[in-house]
Coordinates of C-alpha atoms in Angstrom, one line a residue:
Chain E
M1287 CA -63.8 -149.0 0.5
A1288 CA -63.3 -149.2 -3.3
N1289 CA -63.1 -152.5 -5.2
K1290 CA -61.8 -155.1 -2.9
Q1291 CA -62.1 -158.1 -5.3
I1292 CA -59.4 -159.2 -7.7
L1293 CA -60.0 -162.0 -10.2
V1294 CA -57.0 -164.4 -10.3
S1295 CA -57.0 -165.7 -13.9
E1296 CA -55.0 -168.9 -14.1
V1297 CA -53.0 -169.5 -17.3
G1298 CA -50.9 -172.5 -16.2
P1299 CA -52.6 -175.0 -18.5
R1300 CA -52.0 -172.7 -21.4
D1301 CA -48.9 -170.3 -20.9
G1302 CA -47.4 -172.7 -18.5
L1303 CA -47.6 -175.9 -20.5
Q1304 CA -46.7 -174.5 -23.7
S1305 CA -43.2 -173.8 -22.5
I1306 CA -42.6 -177.2 -21.2
D1307 CA -41.5 -180.2 -23.2
A1308 CA -43.6 -182.7 -21.3
I1309 CA -47.1 -183.4 -22.8
L1310 CA -49.5 -183.6 -20.1
P1311 CA -52.1 -186.4 -20.5
T1312 CA -55.6 -185.1 -21.0
E1313 CA -57.0 -186.8 -18.0
I1314 CA -54.3 -185.2 -15.7
K1315 CA -55.1 -181.7 -17.1
K1316 CA -58.8 -182.3 -16.5
N1317 CA -58.1 -183.4 -12.7
W1318 CA -55.8 -180.3 -12.4
I1319 CA -58.5 -178.0 -13.7
L1320 CA -61.1 -179.5 -11.4
A1321 CA -58.8 -179.2 -8.6
M1322 CA -58.2 -175.5 -9.3
V1323 CA -62.0 -174.7 -9.3
D1324 CA -62.3 -176.7 -6.3
A1325 CA -59.7 -174.3 -4.6
G1326 CA -61.8 -171.4 -5.7
I1327 CA -60.2 -170.3 -9.0
Q1328 CA -63.0 -168.8 -11.1
E1329 CA -61.3 -168.3 -14.5
I1330 CA -58.8 -170.5 -16.2
E1331 CA -57.1 -170.1 -19.8
V1332 CA -57.2 -173.9 -20.5
G1333 CA -55.3 -173.9 -23.9
S1334 CA -54.7 -172.6 -27.3
F1335 CA -56.5 -173.2 -30.6
V1336 CA -53.4 -173.6 -32.6
P1337 CA -52.1 -176.4 -34.9
A1338 CA -50.9 -179.4 -32.9
S1339 CA -47.8 -179.3 -35.0
I1340 CA -46.9 -176.1 -33.5
I1341 CA -47.8 -176.6 -29.8
P1342 CA -48.3 -180.3 -29.3
Q1343 CA -48.7 -179.8 -25.6
L1344 CA -52.0 -178.2 -26.3
A1345 CA -53.3 -180.4 -29.1
D1346 CA -56.2 -181.5 -26.7
T1347 CA -57.5 -178.0 -26.2
A1348 CA -60.9 -178.6 -27.8
E1349 CA -61.5 -181.6 -25.5
I1350 CA -60.3 -179.7 -22.4
V1351 CA -62.7 -176.8 -23.2
E1352 CA -65.6 -179.1 -23.8
Y1353 CA -64.9 -180.6 -20.3
A1354 CA -64.1 -177.4 -18.4
I1355 CA -67.4 -175.7 -19.5
T1356 CA -69.3 -178.4 -17.6
I1357 CA -67.6 -177.3 -14.3
P1358 CA -69.9 -174.8 -12.4
N1359 CA -68.6 -171.3 -11.6
L1360 CA -65.7 -171.4 -14.0
T1361 CA -65.1 -169.0 -16.9
V1362 CA -63.3 -171.0 -19.6
A1363 CA -60.8 -168.9 -21.6
A1364 CA -58.7 -170.0 -24.6
L1365 CA -56.0 -168.3 -26.7
V1366 CA -56.7 -168.1 -30.4
P1367 CA -54.3 -166.7 -33.0
N1368 CA -56.7 -166.1 -35.9
L1369 CA -60.3 -166.5 -37.1
R1370 CA -59.9 -170.3 -37.6
G1371 CA -58.8 -170.8 -34.0
A1372 CA -61.6 -168.5 -32.8
I1373 CA -64.3 -170.5 -34.6
N1374 CA -63.0 -173.7 -33.2
A1375 CA -62.9 -172.2 -29.7
I1376 CA -66.5 -170.9 -30.1
D1377 CA -67.6 -174.3 -31.3
S1378 CA -66.0 -175.9 -28.3
G1379 CA -68.0 -173.7 -26.0
A1380 CA -65.2 -171.3 -24.7
H1381 CA -66.6 -168.4 -22.7
K1382 CA -63.8 -166.1 -23.5
I1383 CA -61.2 -166.0 -26.3
S1384 CA -58.0 -164.0 -26.3
I1385 CA -56.0 -163.0 -29.4
P1386 CA -52.3 -162.2 -28.8
F1387 CA -51.4 -158.8 -30.6
S1388 CA -47.7 -158.2 -30.3
T1389 CA -47.0 -154.5 -30.3
S1390 CA -43.5 -155.4 -31.5
E1391 CA -44.3 -156.1 -35.3
T1392 CA -41.2 -158.3 -35.5
H1393 CA -42.4 -160.4 -32.8
S1394 CA -45.9 -160.5 -34.3
I1395 CA -44.5 -161.8 -37.6
R1396 CA -42.5 -164.4 -35.9
N1397 CA -45.3 -165.4 -33.5
V1398 CA -48.3 -165.5 -35.6
K1399 CA -46.9 -164.8 -39.0
R1400 CA -48.9 -161.6 -39.4
T1401 CA -48.1 -157.8 -39.6
H1402 CA -50.0 -155.3 -37.5
E1403 CA -52.4 -154.4 -40.3
Q1404 CA -53.0 -158.2 -40.8
M1405 CA -53.7 -158.6 -37.1
F1406 CA -56.3 -155.7 -37.0
D1407 CA -58.1 -157.4 -40.0
E1408 CA -58.1 -160.8 -38.2
I1409 CA -59.4 -159.2 -34.9
K1410 CA -62.2 -157.6 -37.0
K1411 CA -63.0 -160.9 -38.6
V1412 CA -63.3 -162.6 -35.3
S1413 CA -65.4 -159.7 -33.9
D1414 CA -67.7 -159.9 -36.9
Y1415 CA -68.0 -163.5 -36.7
I1416 CA -69.1 -163.3 -33.0
N1417 CA -71.5 -160.6 -33.9
N1418 CA -72.9 -162.2 -37.0
N1419 CA -73.6 -165.4 -35.2
N1420 CA -74.9 -163.9 -32.0
C1421 CA -72.2 -165.8 -30.0
S1422 CA -72.0 -164.9 -26.3
T1423 CA -68.2 -165.4 -26.4
H1424 CA -66.2 -162.5 -25.0
L1425 CA -63.4 -161.3 -27.1
E1426 CA -60.3 -159.8 -25.6
V1427 CA -56.9 -159.0 -27.1
A1428 CA -53.7 -159.4 -25.3
L1429 CA -51.4 -156.5 -25.8
A1430 CA -48.3 -158.5 -26.0
T1431 CA -44.5 -157.2 -25.7
A1432 CA -46.1 -154.0 -24.4
F1433 CA -43.1 -153.4 -22.2
G1434 CA -40.4 -154.3 -24.7
C1435 CA -39.5 -157.1 -27.0
S1436 CA -36.5 -159.6 -26.6
I1437 CA -36.0 -159.3 -30.4
I1438 CA -36.1 -155.7 -31.1
G1439 CA -35.8 -154.2 -27.5
E1440 CA -37.8 -151.1 -26.8
V1441 CA -41.3 -150.8 -28.1
P1442 CA -42.4 -147.1 -28.4
E1443 CA -45.1 -146.1 -26.0
D1444 CA -47.1 -144.4 -28.7
L1445 CA -47.1 -147.6 -30.8
V1446 CA -48.6 -149.5 -27.8
I1447 CA -51.3 -146.8 -27.3
K1448 CA -52.1 -146.6 -31.0
S1449 CA -52.3 -150.3 -31.3
A1450 CA -54.7 -150.5 -28.4
E1451 CA -56.9 -147.9 -30.1
K1452 CA -57.0 -149.7 -33.4
I1453 CA -57.7 -153.1 -31.7
M1454 CA -60.7 -151.6 -30.0
E1455 CA -61.8 -150.1 -33.3
A1456 CA -61.5 -153.6 -34.7
G1457 CA -64.1 -154.8 -32.2
S1458 CA -62.2 -156.2 -29.2
K1459 CA -64.3 -155.8 -26.0
E1460 CA -61.2 -155.4 -23.9
I1461 CA -57.4 -155.1 -23.7
V1462 CA -55.2 -157.2 -21.5
L1463 CA -51.8 -155.6 -20.9
S1464 CA -49.1 -158.1 -21.5
D1465 CA -45.5 -158.2 -20.2
T1466 CA -44.5 -161.1 -22.5
T1467 CA -40.8 -160.7 -21.9
G1468 CA -40.7 -159.7 -18.2
Y1469 CA -39.3 -156.2 -19.1
G1470 CA -41.9 -154.3 -17.1
D1471 CA -41.2 -152.3 -13.9
P1472 CA -43.8 -151.0 -11.3
A1473 CA -43.4 -147.3 -12.6
T1474 CA -43.8 -148.1 -16.2
V1475 CA -46.8 -150.5 -15.5
K1476 CA -48.5 -147.6 -13.8
K1477 CA -47.7 -145.1 -16.4
L1478 CA -48.9 -147.3 -19.3
I1479 CA -52.1 -148.3 -17.6
R1480 CA -53.0 -144.7 -17.0
K1481 CA -52.2 -143.9 -20.7
L1482 CA -54.2 -146.8 -21.8
Q1483 CA -57.1 -145.9 -19.6
S1484 CA -57.3 -142.4 -21.0
A1485 CA -56.9 -143.7 -24.6
I1486 CA -59.5 -146.4 -24.7
G1487 CA -61.5 -146.0 -21.4
K1488 CA -61.0 -147.1 -18.1
D1489 CA -63.4 -150.0 -18.2
K1490 CA -61.7 -151.5 -21.3
I1491 CA -58.4 -152.4 -19.6
N1492 CA -59.1 -154.7 -16.6
G1493 CA -56.5 -157.3 -16.9
I1494 CA -52.7 -157.7 -16.8
H1495 CA -50.5 -160.6 -17.8
L1496 CA -47.1 -160.6 -16.1
H1497 CA -43.9 -162.7 -16.1
N1498 CA -41.6 -162.9 -13.3
T1499 CA -38.5 -163.2 -15.4
R1500 CA -36.5 -160.6 -13.5
G1501 CA -38.2 -161.1 -10.1
L1502 CA -40.5 -158.0 -10.5
G1503 CA -43.8 -159.8 -11.2
L1504 CA -45.6 -159.2 -7.8
A1505 CA -44.3 -155.7 -7.6
N1506 CA -45.8 -155.0 -11.0
A1507 CA -49.0 -156.7 -10.0
F1508 CA -49.3 -154.4 -7.0
A1509 CA -48.6 -151.4 -9.2
A1510 CA -51.3 -152.5 -11.5
I1511 CA -53.8 -152.9 -8.7
E1512 CA -53.1 -149.5 -7.6
E1513 CA -54.2 -148.3 -11.0
G1514 CA -57.5 -150.2 -10.9
I1515 CA -56.6 -153.3 -12.6
T1516 CA -59.0 -156.1 -11.4
T1517 CA -57.8 -159.3 -13.1
I1518 CA -54.3 -160.6 -12.8
D1519 CA -53.0 -163.7 -14.9
S1520 CA -50.7 -166.1 -13.0
S1521 CA -49.8 -169.7 -13.1
I1522 CA -49.7 -172.3 -10.3
S1523 CA -46.2 -172.8 -9.1
G1524 CA -45.0 -170.4 -11.9
I1525 CA -44.7 -173.3 -14.3
G1526 CA -43.5 -172.7 -17.8
G1527 CA -40.1 -171.2 -17.3
C1528 CA -38.7 -168.9 -19.8
P1529 CA -37.2 -170.5 -22.9
F1530 CA -34.7 -167.6 -23.5
A1531 CA -33.6 -167.3 -19.9
P1532 CA -32.4 -170.3 -18.0
G1533 CA -33.3 -170.2 -14.4
A1534 CA -35.8 -167.5 -14.9
S1535 CA -39.3 -168.4 -14.0
G1536 CA -42.3 -167.9 -16.2
N1537 CA -45.7 -166.3 -15.2
I1538 CA -46.2 -164.9 -11.7
V1539 CA -46.8 -167.6 -9.2
T1540 CA -50.5 -168.1 -8.4
E1541 CA -49.8 -169.2 -4.8
D1542 CA -47.7 -166.1 -3.9
L1543 CA -50.1 -163.7 -5.8
V1544 CA -53.0 -165.0 -3.7
F1545 CA -51.1 -164.7 -0.5
M1546 CA -50.2 -161.1 -1.4
L1547 CA -53.8 -160.3 -2.3
D1548 CA -55.1 -162.1 0.9
A1549 CA -52.8 -160.2 3.0
M1550 CA -53.7 -157.0 1.5
G1551 CA -57.4 -157.7 2.3
Y1552 CA -58.6 -158.5 -1.2
E1553 CA -61.1 -161.2 -1.8
T1554 CA -60.1 -163.7 -4.3
G1555 CA -62.4 -166.6 -3.3
I1556 CA -59.4 -168.9 -3.2
D1557 CA -58.5 -171.2 -0.4
L1558 CA -54.6 -171.1 0.1
E1559 CA -54.3 -174.5 1.7
K1560 CA -56.3 -176.2 -1.1
L1561 CA -54.1 -174.2 -3.7
F1562 CA -51.0 -175.4 -2.2
S1563 CA -52.1 -179.0 -2.5
I1564 CA -52.5 -178.6 -6.2
R1565 CA -48.8 -178.6 -6.5
N1566 CA -48.7 -182.3 -5.9
I1567 CA -50.7 -183.0 -9.1
L1568 CA -48.0 -181.0 -11.0
S1569 CA -45.0 -182.6 -9.3
D1570 CA -46.5 -186.1 -9.9
A1571 CA -47.2 -185.4 -13.4
M1572 CA -44.0 -183.5 -14.3
P1573 CA -41.3 -184.7 -11.8
D1574 CA -38.5 -183.1 -13.6
E1575 CA -40.1 -179.7 -14.1
P1576 CA -39.0 -176.9 -11.7
L1577 CA -41.8 -175.5 -9.6
Y1578 CA -41.6 -172.0 -8.3
G1579 CA -43.1 -169.9 -5.4
Y1580 CA -42.0 -168.9 -2.0
T1581 CA -45.0 -169.0 0.2
I1582 CA -45.7 -172.7 -0.2
D1583 CA -42.2 -173.4 1.2
A1584 CA -42.3 -170.8 3.9
G1585 CA -45.8 -171.5 4.9
L1586 CA -48.4 -169.1 6.0
P1587 CA -47.5 -166.7 8.9
V1588 CA -48.2 -167.7 12.5
G1589 CA -51.9 -166.8 13.5
Y1590 CA -52.6 -166.0 9.8
K1591 CA -56.4 -165.3 9.2
Y1592 CA -57.6 -166.2 5.7
Chain Z
M366 CA -39.3 -134.7 -10.2
A367 CA -39.1 -135.4 -6.4
N368 CA -36.4 -137.5 -5.0
K369 CA -35.0 -139.9 -7.6
Q370 CA -32.2 -141.3 -5.6
I371 CA -32.4 -144.5 -3.6
L372 CA -29.6 -145.7 -1.3
V373 CA -29.2 -149.4 -1.6
S374 CA -27.8 -150.6 1.7
E375 CA -26.1 -153.9 1.5
V376 CA -26.5 -156.2 4.3
G377 CA -25.1 -159.5 2.9
P378 CA -21.9 -159.5 5.0
R379 CA -24.1 -159.3 8.1
D380 CA -27.7 -160.6 7.8
G381 CA -26.7 -162.8 4.9
L382 CA -23.7 -164.5 6.5
Q383 CA -25.2 -164.9 10.0
S384 CA -27.7 -167.4 8.6
I385 CA -25.1 -169.5 6.7
D386 CA -23.2 -172.2 8.4
A387 CA -20.0 -171.6 6.6
I388 CA -17.6 -169.1 8.1
L389 CA -16.1 -166.8 5.3
P390 CA -12.5 -166.1 5.7
T391 CA -11.6 -162.5 6.5
E392 CA -9.7 -161.9 3.4
I393 CA -12.6 -163.0 1.3
K394 CA -14.9 -160.8 3.1
K395 CA -12.6 -157.8 2.5
N396 CA -12.4 -158.7 -1.2
W397 CA -16.2 -159.0 -1.5
I398 CA -16.6 -155.6 0.3
L399 CA -14.1 -153.9 -2.0
A400 CA -15.8 -155.4 -5.0
M401 CA -19.2 -154.2 -3.9
V402 CA -17.9 -150.5 -3.4
D403 CA -16.3 -150.9 -6.8
A404 CA -19.7 -151.8 -8.3
G405 CA -21.1 -148.5 -6.7
I406 CA -22.6 -149.6 -3.4
Q407 CA -22.3 -146.8 -0.9
E408 CA -23.4 -148.3 2.3
I409 CA -22.7 -151.9 3.8
E410 CA -23.7 -153.4 7.1
V411 CA -20.4 -155.3 7.5
G412 CA -21.1 -157.2 10.6
S413 CA -22.4 -157.5 14.2
F414 CA -20.7 -156.8 17.4
V415 CA -22.0 -159.9 19.3
P416 CA -20.0 -162.6 21.1
A417 CA -18.2 -164.9 18.8
S418 CA -19.7 -167.8 20.7
I419 CA -23.1 -166.7 19.4
I420 CA -22.4 -165.9 15.8
P421 CA -19.0 -167.2 14.9
Q422 CA -19.5 -166.2 11.2
L423 CA -19.1 -162.6 12.3
A424 CA -16.3 -162.9 14.9
D425 CA -14.0 -160.8 12.7
T426 CA -16.3 -157.9 12.6
A427 CA -14.0 -155.4 14.4
E428 CA -11.2 -156.2 11.8
I429 CA -13.8 -155.8 8.9
V430 CA -14.9 -152.5 10.1
E431 CA -11.4 -151.2 10.6
Y432 CA -10.6 -152.3 6.9
A433 CA -13.9 -151.0 5.5
I434 CA -13.5 -147.5 6.8
T435 CA -10.3 -147.1 4.8
I436 CA -12.3 -147.6 1.6
P437 CA -13.4 -144.2 0.2
N438 CA -17.1 -143.4 -0.5
L439 CA -18.5 -146.0 1.8
T440 CA -20.7 -145.8 4.9
V441 CA -19.7 -148.7 7.3
A442 CA -22.6 -149.9 9.4
A443 CA -22.7 -152.6 12.0
L444 CA -25.3 -154.1 14.2
V445 CA -24.9 -153.9 18.0
P446 CA -27.3 -155.5 20.5
N447 CA -26.3 -153.4 23.5
L448 CA -23.9 -150.8 25.0
R449 CA -20.8 -153.1 25.0
G450 CA -21.3 -153.9 21.3
A451 CA -21.8 -150.2 20.6
I452 CA -18.7 -149.2 22.3
N453 CA -16.8 -151.8 20.3
A454 CA -18.3 -150.6 17.1
I455 CA -17.4 -147.1 17.8
D456 CA -13.9 -148.0 18.8
S457 CA -13.5 -149.8 15.5
G458 CA -14.6 -146.7 13.7
A459 CA -18.0 -147.7 12.4
H460 CA -19.9 -144.8 10.8
K461 CA -23.2 -146.1 11.8
I462 CA -24.7 -148.5 14.3
S463 CA -28.0 -150.2 14.3
I464 CA -29.7 -151.7 17.4
P465 CA -32.4 -154.3 16.7
F466 CA -35.5 -153.7 18.7
S467 CA -38.1 -156.5 18.5
T468 CA -41.7 -155.1 18.6
S469 CA -42.6 -158.7 19.6
E470 CA -41.2 -158.7 23.2
T471 CA -41.2 -162.5 23.2
H472 CA -38.7 -162.3 20.2
S473 CA -36.7 -159.5 21.9
I474 CA -36.2 -161.7 25.0
R475 CA -35.1 -164.6 22.9
N476 CA -33.0 -162.6 20.5
V477 CA -31.2 -160.2 22.8
K478 CA -32.4 -161.5 26.2
R479 CA -34.0 -158.1 27.1
T480 CA -37.5 -156.9 27.6
H481 CA -38.9 -153.9 25.8
E482 CA -38.1 -151.6 29.0
Q483 CA -34.6 -153.0 29.2
M484 CA -34.1 -152.2 25.5
F485 CA -35.3 -148.6 25.9
D486 CA -32.7 -148.3 28.7
E487 CA -30.1 -149.8 26.6
I488 CA -30.7 -147.6 23.5
K489 CA -30.6 -144.5 25.9
K490 CA -27.3 -145.8 27.3
V491 CA -25.9 -146.1 23.8
S492 CA -27.3 -142.6 22.8
D493 CA -25.9 -141.1 26.1
Y494 CA -22.4 -142.7 25.4
I495 CA -22.4 -141.2 21.8
N496 CA -23.3 -137.8 23.1
N497 CA -21.0 -137.8 26.0
N498 CA -18.0 -138.7 24.0
N499 CA -18.9 -136.4 21.1
C500 CA -18.8 -139.4 18.7
S501 CA -19.9 -138.8 15.0
T502 CA -21.4 -142.4 14.9
H503 CA -25.0 -142.4 13.6
L504 CA -27.4 -144.3 15.8
E505 CA -30.5 -145.9 14.3
V506 CA -32.8 -148.6 15.7
A507 CA -34.3 -151.4 13.6
L508 CA -38.0 -151.9 14.4
A509 CA -37.7 -155.7 14.0
T510 CA -40.7 -158.1 13.7
A511 CA -42.9 -155.0 12.9
F512 CA -45.1 -156.9 10.4
G513 CA -45.5 -159.9 12.8
C514 CA -43.5 -162.6 14.7
S515 CA -42.9 -166.1 13.8
I516 CA -43.3 -167.0 17.5
I517 CA -46.3 -165.1 18.5
G518 CA -47.9 -164.2 15.2
E519 CA -49.5 -160.8 15.0
V520 CA -47.9 -157.7 16.5
P521 CA -50.4 -155.0 17.3
E522 CA -49.9 -151.8 15.3
D523 CA -50.2 -149.6 18.3
L524 CA -47.4 -151.5 19.9
V525 CA -45.2 -150.8 16.9
I526 CA -46.0 -147.1 16.9
K527 CA -45.6 -146.7 20.6
S528 CA -42.3 -148.6 20.5
A529 CA -41.0 -146.3 17.7
E530 CA -41.9 -143.2 19.8
K531 CA -40.1 -144.5 22.9
I532 CA -37.1 -145.5 20.8
M533 CA -36.9 -141.9 19.5
E534 CA -37.2 -140.6 23.0
A535 CA -34.4 -142.8 24.1
G536 CA -32.3 -141.1 21.7
S537 CA -32.1 -142.9 18.5
K538 CA -31.7 -140.6 15.4
E539 CA -33.6 -142.8 13.1
I540 CA -36.0 -145.8 12.8
V541 CA -35.6 -148.6 10.2
L542 CA -38.8 -150.5 9.6
S543 CA -37.8 -154.2 9.6
D544 CA -39.9 -157.1 8.1
T545 CA -37.7 -159.6 10.0
T546 CA -40.1 -162.5 9.2
G547 CA -41.2 -161.8 5.7
Y548 CA -44.8 -161.2 6.8
G549 CA -45.3 -157.9 5.2
D550 CA -47.4 -157.1 2.3
P551 CA -47.5 -153.9 0.2
A552 CA -50.8 -152.5 1.8
T553 CA -49.5 -153.0 5.2
V554 CA -46.0 -151.5 4.5
K555 CA -47.7 -148.4 3.2
K556 CA -50.0 -148.1 6.1
L557 CA -47.4 -148.6 8.7
I558 CA -45.0 -146.2 7.1
R559 CA -47.6 -143.5 7.0
K560 CA -48.5 -144.1 10.7
L561 CA -44.7 -144.0 11.8
Q562 CA -44.3 -140.9 9.7
S563 CA -47.0 -139.0 11.5
A564 CA -45.9 -140.4 15.0
I565 CA -42.2 -139.8 14.7
G566 CA -41.8 -137.4 11.9
K567 CA -41.2 -138.1 8.1
D568 CA -37.4 -137.6 8.2
K569 CA -37.0 -140.1 11.1
I570 CA -38.0 -143.1 9.1
N571 CA -36.0 -143.3 5.8
G572 CA -35.2 -147.0 5.6
I573 CA -36.8 -150.5 5.3
H574 CA -35.4 -153.9 5.8
L575 CA -37.3 -156.5 4.0
H576 CA -37.1 -160.4 3.5
N577 CA -38.3 -162.2 0.5
T578 CA -39.7 -165.1 2.5
R579 CA -42.9 -165.2 0.6
G580 CA -41.9 -163.6 -2.6
L581 CA -43.2 -160.2 -1.9
G582 CA -40.0 -158.6 -1.1
L583 CA -39.8 -156.2 -4.2
A584 CA -43.5 -155.5 -4.1
N585 CA -42.9 -154.3 -0.5
A586 CA -39.8 -152.3 -1.6
F587 CA -42.0 -150.5 -4.3
A588 CA -44.8 -149.8 -1.8
A589 CA -42.1 -148.3 0.6
I590 CA -40.6 -146.1 -2.1
E591 CA -44.0 -144.7 -3.0
E592 CA -44.4 -143.6 0.7
G593 CA -41.1 -141.8 0.5
I594 CA -38.7 -144.4 1.8
T595 CA -35.1 -143.6 0.4
T596 CA -32.9 -146.5 1.7
I597 CA -33.5 -150.1 1.1
D598 CA -31.7 -153.0 2.7
S599 CA -30.8 -155.9 0.4
S600 CA -28.3 -158.6 0.1
I601 CA -26.4 -159.7 -3.0
S602 CA -27.8 -162.9 -4.5
G603 CA -30.3 -163.0 -1.5
I604 CA -27.8 -164.9 0.6
G605 CA -28.7 -166.1 4.0
G606 CA -31.9 -168.1 3.5
C607 CA -34.3 -168.3 6.2
P608 CA -33.6 -170.7 9.0
F609 CA -37.2 -171.3 9.8
A610 CA -38.4 -171.9 6.3
P611 CA -36.7 -174.3 4.1
G612 CA -36.5 -173.1 0.4
A613 CA -37.5 -169.6 1.3
S614 CA -34.9 -167.0 0.5
G615 CA -33.5 -164.4 2.8
N616 CA -33.2 -160.7 2.3
I617 CA -34.3 -159.2 -1.0
V618 CA -31.8 -159.7 -3.7
T619 CA -29.6 -156.6 -4.4
E620 CA -29.4 -157.4 -8.2
D621 CA -33.1 -157.5 -8.7
L622 CA -33.6 -154.5 -6.6
V623 CA -31.1 -152.4 -8.5
F624 CA -32.7 -153.6 -11.6
M625 CA -36.1 -152.5 -10.5
L626 CA -34.9 -149.1 -9.3
D627 CA -32.8 -148.6 -12.4
A628 CA -35.8 -149.4 -14.8
M629 CA -38.0 -147.1 -12.7
G630 CA -35.5 -144.2 -13.3
Y631 CA -34.0 -144.0 -9.9
E632 CA -30.3 -143.4 -9.4
T633 CA -28.5 -145.8 -7.2
G634 CA -24.9 -145.2 -8.5
I635 CA -24.6 -149.0 -9.0
D636 CA -23.3 -150.6 -12.2
L637 CA -25.3 -153.6 -12.7
E638 CA -22.9 -155.6 -14.8
K639 CA -20.2 -155.1 -12.1
L640 CA -22.8 -156.1 -9.5
F641 CA -23.5 -159.4 -11.3
S642 CA -19.9 -160.3 -11.5
I643 CA -19.7 -160.3 -7.5
R644 CA -21.8 -163.5 -7.5
N645 CA -18.5 -165.3 -8.6
I646 CA -16.8 -164.3 -5.3
L647 CA -19.8 -165.8 -3.3
S648 CA -20.2 -168.9 -5.4
D649 CA -16.4 -169.7 -5.2
A650 CA -16.4 -169.0 -1.4
M651 CA -19.6 -170.8 -0.7
P652 CA -20.2 -173.4 -3.5
D653 CA -22.9 -175.2 -1.5
E654 CA -24.8 -172.2 -0.6
P655 CA -27.9 -171.2 -2.8
L656 CA -27.8 -168.0 -4.5
Y657 CA -31.0 -166.2 -5.5
G658 CA -32.2 -163.7 -8.0
Y659 CA -33.7 -163.6 -11.4
T660 CA -32.1 -160.8 -13.3
I661 CA -28.7 -162.2 -13.3
D662 CA -30.0 -165.4 -15.0
A663 CA -32.5 -163.8 -17.4
G664 CA -29.9 -160.9 -18.3
L665 CA -30.8 -157.4 -19.0
P666 CA -33.4 -156.4 -21.4
V667 CA -32.4 -156.0 -25.1
G668 CA -31.3 -152.5 -25.7
Y669 CA -31.3 -151.7 -22.0
K670 CA -29.9 -148.4 -21.1
Y671 CA -28.3 -148.1 -17.7

């Protein structure tokens, strides 16, 4: 059989927490990360290197990275919006850094205060810094709002493809396709992955980042897997919510994703029962925060082998 | 392009209501059905012909069928467990009757008090009755618990295939693949559809009935569409819940399904805004009942064309 391994890349400590008012104490974050690794999670985006004034929930990212890299068998990723953030992430020892590039330029300007041209420059600066300093840090760029933008609406497919090409020229090692707004559907996911694969090379697009805003998250994940995607971002209990859509959940739910992959016969290395138990850490730490997911409530099927 | 039409078959008034304690007044059911047809829904399973002592929520099924068949452009379906129910459904004027056949014999005995052999006999009796009386009623059989049973666990694939063959021999016109327990995953959905297609003929399996018990409902629907399925059961606002799994939702949510199909470029004939407004009928009539779905809360994407 072809590839039967999928890497579940947990983004709860970054994408999840940044949308939640509560500021989680650093010690709880550390326990949470350790519990996730114990459950078999092999990659975690643990925070963002952005000013604490902008995202106070992630102000302790450097300390979290420094702790997380001491845990065996874990790839520690962090989001960085610019060179300054990248240098801080590299200094902290992050294995992987991810720069968000909004294919909607309007969103880019609002999100990171940079035009597309400025972002290509910034990506090049980060790439040059890594190369000039012989860093082992892996640089990837998240192709954000690739399925549409909640400010301007549709983002032309040509712009998405051209952006990806320029990002790779600027020195990114990899593109992660990102449905920031939960606008994606399975047919468009498949079409866009195929076009990106032929534009930048099949081995340059391995990951996808999905939101479950309109309930299509797992359908989109399945569509992506069918096109050869091998890394899927998700967050435990779907934490984070969606600031612009009350009642709509945030990232796809790790527990349900792992159940789906497991049931389909993919190896994730993750122990579902241990994964379920992590919810307690979150409900204790953030009792007012809604937690999402179906499998944890329904339970595993009778006679389920995993 | 190949087939770009999908029939969304609404099962809320049957599968939804039978799992809810509240008994909806007949007049409200009629208004609800009319509003659904006004929103563009073309097929509705409006009830079950079972004794009122067993499912009191559906005791008015005959009256509902008699009303629904007067609405233009609507196929009126009803569930019937046996010949007596079938005769009642036919006498009421139902266009379509569906017999549930549990591939798990243990579930069959608990659900309809009949073994597999007894069910094949019953299906044959219903088919003979339709033929002998020159009825135009369309007979289909729902292959229930096809992805596993919450009593016995795994249901062998061979048993599912052989059951389908015997059901067709007994005179059913069509098989609907039914994930009664929400155990299905997209890979198994695809595999089982392919095997059924080669066993009984591609045109004999057009529909699928899915539950969102573990959050995989739309992923399974997408997988089914990829294998040529053209009719998908769903319930408005996912009403019904799942009696054995607190917190787990029931059927897949019509609103989210229609959004997914719409976004993928399929024609459903359904107006999403009108569909959303139907939720008010349900929340007014059953204020304590949880309603599910993401798209209705998140809203349609900016600039969305539908």
